[in-house]
Structure formats: C-alpha cells, structure tokens
C-alpha positions in Angstrom: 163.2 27.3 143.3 160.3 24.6 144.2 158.6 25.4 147.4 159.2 22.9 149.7 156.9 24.2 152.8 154.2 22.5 152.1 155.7 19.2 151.0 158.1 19.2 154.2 155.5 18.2 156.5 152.7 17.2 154.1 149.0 18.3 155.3 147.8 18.9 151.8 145.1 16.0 152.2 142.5 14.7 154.9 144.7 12.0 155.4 147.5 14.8 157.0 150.4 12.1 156.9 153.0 14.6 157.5 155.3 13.0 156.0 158.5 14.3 154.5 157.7 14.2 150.9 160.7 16.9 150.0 163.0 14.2 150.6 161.6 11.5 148.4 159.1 10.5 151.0 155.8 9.0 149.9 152.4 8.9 151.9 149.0 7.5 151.3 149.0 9.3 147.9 151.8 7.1 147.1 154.1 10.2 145.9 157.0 12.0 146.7 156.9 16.0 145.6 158.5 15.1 142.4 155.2 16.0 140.0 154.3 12.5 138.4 151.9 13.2 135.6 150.1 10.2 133.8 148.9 11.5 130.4 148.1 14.9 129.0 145.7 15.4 126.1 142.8 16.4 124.8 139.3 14.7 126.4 136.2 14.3 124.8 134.1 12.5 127.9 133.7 14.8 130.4 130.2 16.9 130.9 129.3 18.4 128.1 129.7 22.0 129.3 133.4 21.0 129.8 134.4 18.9 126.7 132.8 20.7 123.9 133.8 20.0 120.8 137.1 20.5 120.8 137.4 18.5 124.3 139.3 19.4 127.4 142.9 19.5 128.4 143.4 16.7 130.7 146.3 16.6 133.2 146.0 12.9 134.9 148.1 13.0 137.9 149.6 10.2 139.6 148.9 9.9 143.0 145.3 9.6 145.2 144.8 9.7 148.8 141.3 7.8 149.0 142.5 4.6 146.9 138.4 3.2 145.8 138.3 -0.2 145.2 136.5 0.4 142.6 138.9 2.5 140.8 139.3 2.4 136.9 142.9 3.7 136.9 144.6 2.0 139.9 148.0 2.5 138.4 147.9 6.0 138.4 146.1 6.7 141.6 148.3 4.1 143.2 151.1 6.5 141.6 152.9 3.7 140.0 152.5 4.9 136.6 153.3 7.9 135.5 156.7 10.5 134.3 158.2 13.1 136.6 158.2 16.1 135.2 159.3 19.9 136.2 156.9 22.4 137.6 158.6 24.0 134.1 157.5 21.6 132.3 154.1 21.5 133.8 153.6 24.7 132.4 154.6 24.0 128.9 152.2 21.6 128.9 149.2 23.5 129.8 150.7 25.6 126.7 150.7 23.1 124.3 147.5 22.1 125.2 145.8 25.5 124.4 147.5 25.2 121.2 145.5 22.2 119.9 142.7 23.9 120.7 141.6 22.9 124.3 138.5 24.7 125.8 140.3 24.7 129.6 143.2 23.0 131.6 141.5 20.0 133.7 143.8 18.6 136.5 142.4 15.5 137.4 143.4 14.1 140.8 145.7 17.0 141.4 145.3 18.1 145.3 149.1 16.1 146.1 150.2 18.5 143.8 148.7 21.9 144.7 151.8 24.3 145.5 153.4 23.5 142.0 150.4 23.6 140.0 149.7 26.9 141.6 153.3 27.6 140.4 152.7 26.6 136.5 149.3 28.2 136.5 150.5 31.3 137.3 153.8 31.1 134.7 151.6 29.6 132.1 149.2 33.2 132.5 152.0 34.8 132.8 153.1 33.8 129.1 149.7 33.9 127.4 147.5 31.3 128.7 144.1 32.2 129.3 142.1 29.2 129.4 140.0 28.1 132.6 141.4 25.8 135.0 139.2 23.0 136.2 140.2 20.7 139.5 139.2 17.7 139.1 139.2 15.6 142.2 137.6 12.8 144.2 136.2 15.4 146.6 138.3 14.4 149.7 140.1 17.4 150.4 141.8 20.0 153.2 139.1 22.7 152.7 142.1 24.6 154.6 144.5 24.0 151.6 142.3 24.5 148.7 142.1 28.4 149.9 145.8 28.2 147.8 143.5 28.0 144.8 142.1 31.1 145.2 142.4 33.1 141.5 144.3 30.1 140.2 141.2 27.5 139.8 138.7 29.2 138.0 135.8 25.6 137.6 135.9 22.8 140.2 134.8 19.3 139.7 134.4 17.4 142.8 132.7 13.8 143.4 130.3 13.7 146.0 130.7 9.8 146.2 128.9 9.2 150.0 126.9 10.1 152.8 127.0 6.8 154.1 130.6 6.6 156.4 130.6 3.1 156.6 130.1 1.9 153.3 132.8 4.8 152.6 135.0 3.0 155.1 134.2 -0.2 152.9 134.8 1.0 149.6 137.2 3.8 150.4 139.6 3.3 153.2 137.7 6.4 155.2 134.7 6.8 157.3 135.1 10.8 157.3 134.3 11.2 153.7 131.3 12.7 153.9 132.5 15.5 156.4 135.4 16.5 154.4 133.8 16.2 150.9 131.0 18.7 152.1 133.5 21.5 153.6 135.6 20.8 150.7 132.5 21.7 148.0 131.3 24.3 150.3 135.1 26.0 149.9 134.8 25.2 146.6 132.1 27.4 145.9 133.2 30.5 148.3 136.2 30.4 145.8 134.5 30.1 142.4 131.2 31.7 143.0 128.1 30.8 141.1 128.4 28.8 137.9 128.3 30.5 134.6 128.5 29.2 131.1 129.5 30.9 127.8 128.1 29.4 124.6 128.0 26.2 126.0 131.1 26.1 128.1 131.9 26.8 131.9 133.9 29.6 132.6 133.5 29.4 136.5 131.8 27.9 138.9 131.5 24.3 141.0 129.5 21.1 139.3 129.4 18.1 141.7 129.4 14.7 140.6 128.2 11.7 141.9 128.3 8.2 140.6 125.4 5.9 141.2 126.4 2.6 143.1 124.9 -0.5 142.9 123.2 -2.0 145.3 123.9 1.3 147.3 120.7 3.7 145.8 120.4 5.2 149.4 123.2 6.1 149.4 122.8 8.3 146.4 119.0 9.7 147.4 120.8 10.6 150.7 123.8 12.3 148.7 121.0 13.8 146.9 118.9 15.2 149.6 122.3 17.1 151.1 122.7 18.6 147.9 119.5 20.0 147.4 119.7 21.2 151.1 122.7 22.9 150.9 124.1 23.3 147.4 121.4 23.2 144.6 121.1 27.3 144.3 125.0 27.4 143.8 126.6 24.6 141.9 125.4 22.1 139.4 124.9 18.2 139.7 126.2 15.4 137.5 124.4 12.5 138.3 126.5 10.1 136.6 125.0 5.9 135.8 128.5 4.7 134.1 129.6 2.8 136.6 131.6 -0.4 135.9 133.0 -2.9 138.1 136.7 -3.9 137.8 138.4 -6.0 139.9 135.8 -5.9 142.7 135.4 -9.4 142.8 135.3 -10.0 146.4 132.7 -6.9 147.1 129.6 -9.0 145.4 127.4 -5.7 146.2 129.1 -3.8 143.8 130.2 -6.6 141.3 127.6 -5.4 138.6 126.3 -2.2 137.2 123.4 -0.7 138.2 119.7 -2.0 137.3 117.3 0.2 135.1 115.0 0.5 138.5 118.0 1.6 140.3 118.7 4.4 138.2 115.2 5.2 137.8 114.8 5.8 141.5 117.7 8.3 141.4 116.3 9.9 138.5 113.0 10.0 140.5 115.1 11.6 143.8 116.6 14.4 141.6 113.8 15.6 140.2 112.0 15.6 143.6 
C-alpha cells in the first residue's frame, strides 16, 4: 500500500507547503503524490564519470519546487507534462533500464517523489538490480528528508546554483537558496561518503554542479570560494559553461550566454 505519511502534510521540500497531496492536492511542485514521470532512457550528456559509454538511466520527473526562469524544461518542472505511473511501475523501469545496458539509475528532479522512489529502489534490489542510484536535483532540499535516502542513493548530483540571495530571489522564486542548498550537500555527503570511481564510473559519492551565469561571475567565484572552504576534500565540482537563454527575454542580464572572459575568470577562480 503507498505510504501516504509523508504526502498528507507535505514537508518534503524547503518550500514546506503542507499541503494535502494524498488527496490530489498540488503545491509549488505542481504535483499531487501520483508519480508523474516525463521520459526514461538512456543519457549520453551527463559528466563523464556518469554517462560512459553506455550512458545513464534517466528518470525525468515532473514536478520542481524552485521553478528558474531560466529553465530548459518548463513543462516538466512546471509538472504539466508527464504520465502517472505506479510506484510498481517505477520499479520495472529502473529494470528495464539496466537491461539496455545503463551504467546507474539517475532520478532527475526527484525530491517530490522521495517515499516512493525509496519504495521502487528497494523492490527493484530486491529483484536483481544492482546499479547505483544517482539524485539528481536542483540542490534546494529538506536536509531533514533526504536522511530517507540513506542506503537507497548511493551518488548525488546537486546544483550549487547561488550564494547570492537576491539574485536567487530574482531568478528563482527564493532568497534562502543558498542556506538550504549548503545543508542539503553537506547531508549529502554524510550519506554517500567520499567519492570513488571504478574504471571510469562513480560508484558513490557527491559531485556538485554549478552553472556559470552571465553577467553574474561573482556569483560563481563566491559559489566557488564556499566550495573550496567547505567541500573541496569530499565531493567533486562540475563547473558547467552551457548555459543557454530561453524565454528570459525580460531578464536582459541573462538574455545571452556567457563571454569567453567570463568563463575565463571562473576558470581562473577554480584553479585558485
């Protein structure tokens, strides 16, 4: 039977809406408890250490509670696209996914989710499947919540997107970003431990990702010093310069990519 407890009175995020999502309620993540899931298939374009060759197993959930204006797949996060599925079939999937020959299960945006995929993990191990889980996630989590995760998530990959609170207020709907993205990676690392890689592949461990803004580089040499303050010895860093803008119009700042001498000043801050 689906575990409704958490879903009842929904804390599961920052945003702590409380809302009754058992009964078809939906809060800022824009979903009920029903499991909405986007796409599932193998992914080439992650890190390296997580795609391989034969690429990852991506699980695109439907649903976000930070909602970036900058976002690439509004429909999903926005959790308008997307099939509901069974907490069953949730498991099958991961399944099937090993079968053609994924190197690890990647959840991507799945912290509305967590007491069901904590379910299917566990029934998909049950009946053979080995692979590592990764949580992939925008970084804006209940440090409190993600201790479910414990022996389920075996690699997490959060953004690190700002230190800056007001230009997270601008671009993401919250000033407390920054506060709940670093006890969220902290968490994540007391759960996973230090990061290890077999024959090119992550087996465990925390890589943090942050995407270069433009117009914004102090942002990212400030999101830089924090992480060599406080998390350089014990996860990785994916500084990451792909940034495109998409319907961002009316934020002029960051309706562009990045210049050459932008990145090069980041570049420059994380080899200092």
């Amino acid at each position: 039977m689906k575990n409704m407890n958490k879903y009842e009175n929904c804390l599961l995020c920052p945003r702590k809406c409380g809302i009754n999502r058992a009964a078809g309620q939906t809060g800022v993540c824009g979903v009920s408890s029903e499991i909405k899931v986007a796409r599932a298939a193998l992914h080439y374009w992650e890190e390296p250490c997580i795609s391989g060759e034969k690429g990852s197993g991506a699980v695109f959930f439907s649903g976000c509670s930070l909602h970036c204006v900058f976002c690439q797949n509004r429909e999903i996060s926005d959790g308008k696209a997307g099939k509901v599925i069974s907490k069953e079939r949730l498991s099958d999937i991961f399944l099937e996914l090993k079968a053609k020959g994924a190197n690890n299960i990647n959840l991507v945006t799945p912290g509305q989710y967590i007491p069901d995929i904590v379910w299917a993990v566990s029934d998909a191990r049950r009946r053979g499947m080995e692979l590592p889980i990764v949580y992939n996630t925008s970084g804006y989590e209940n440090a409190d919540e993600l201790k479910q995760l414990e022996g389920i998530v075996d690699v997490y990959l959060p953004d690190f997107k700002y230190m800056d609170s007001a230009l997270s207020r601008r671009l993401s709907g919250k000033s407390d970003y920054f506060k709940y993205a670093f006890d969220a990676i902290s968490e994540m690392i007391r759960l996973s431990g230090k990061v290890k890689i077999e024959n090119g592949l992550i087996k465990s461990g925390v890589i943090v990702r942050h995407l270069i803004l433009p117009s914004h580089i102090d942002n990212t040499l400030a999101v830089l010093k924090v992480f060599a303050d406080n998390f350089k010895d014990s996860a990785f860093l994916s500084l990451m310069a792909q940034y495109v803008p998409i319907n961002v119009e009316s934020f002029p700042d960051i309706n562009r990519r990045i210049t050459p001498l932008e990145y090069k000043r980041a570049l420059n801050a994380l080899s200092e």
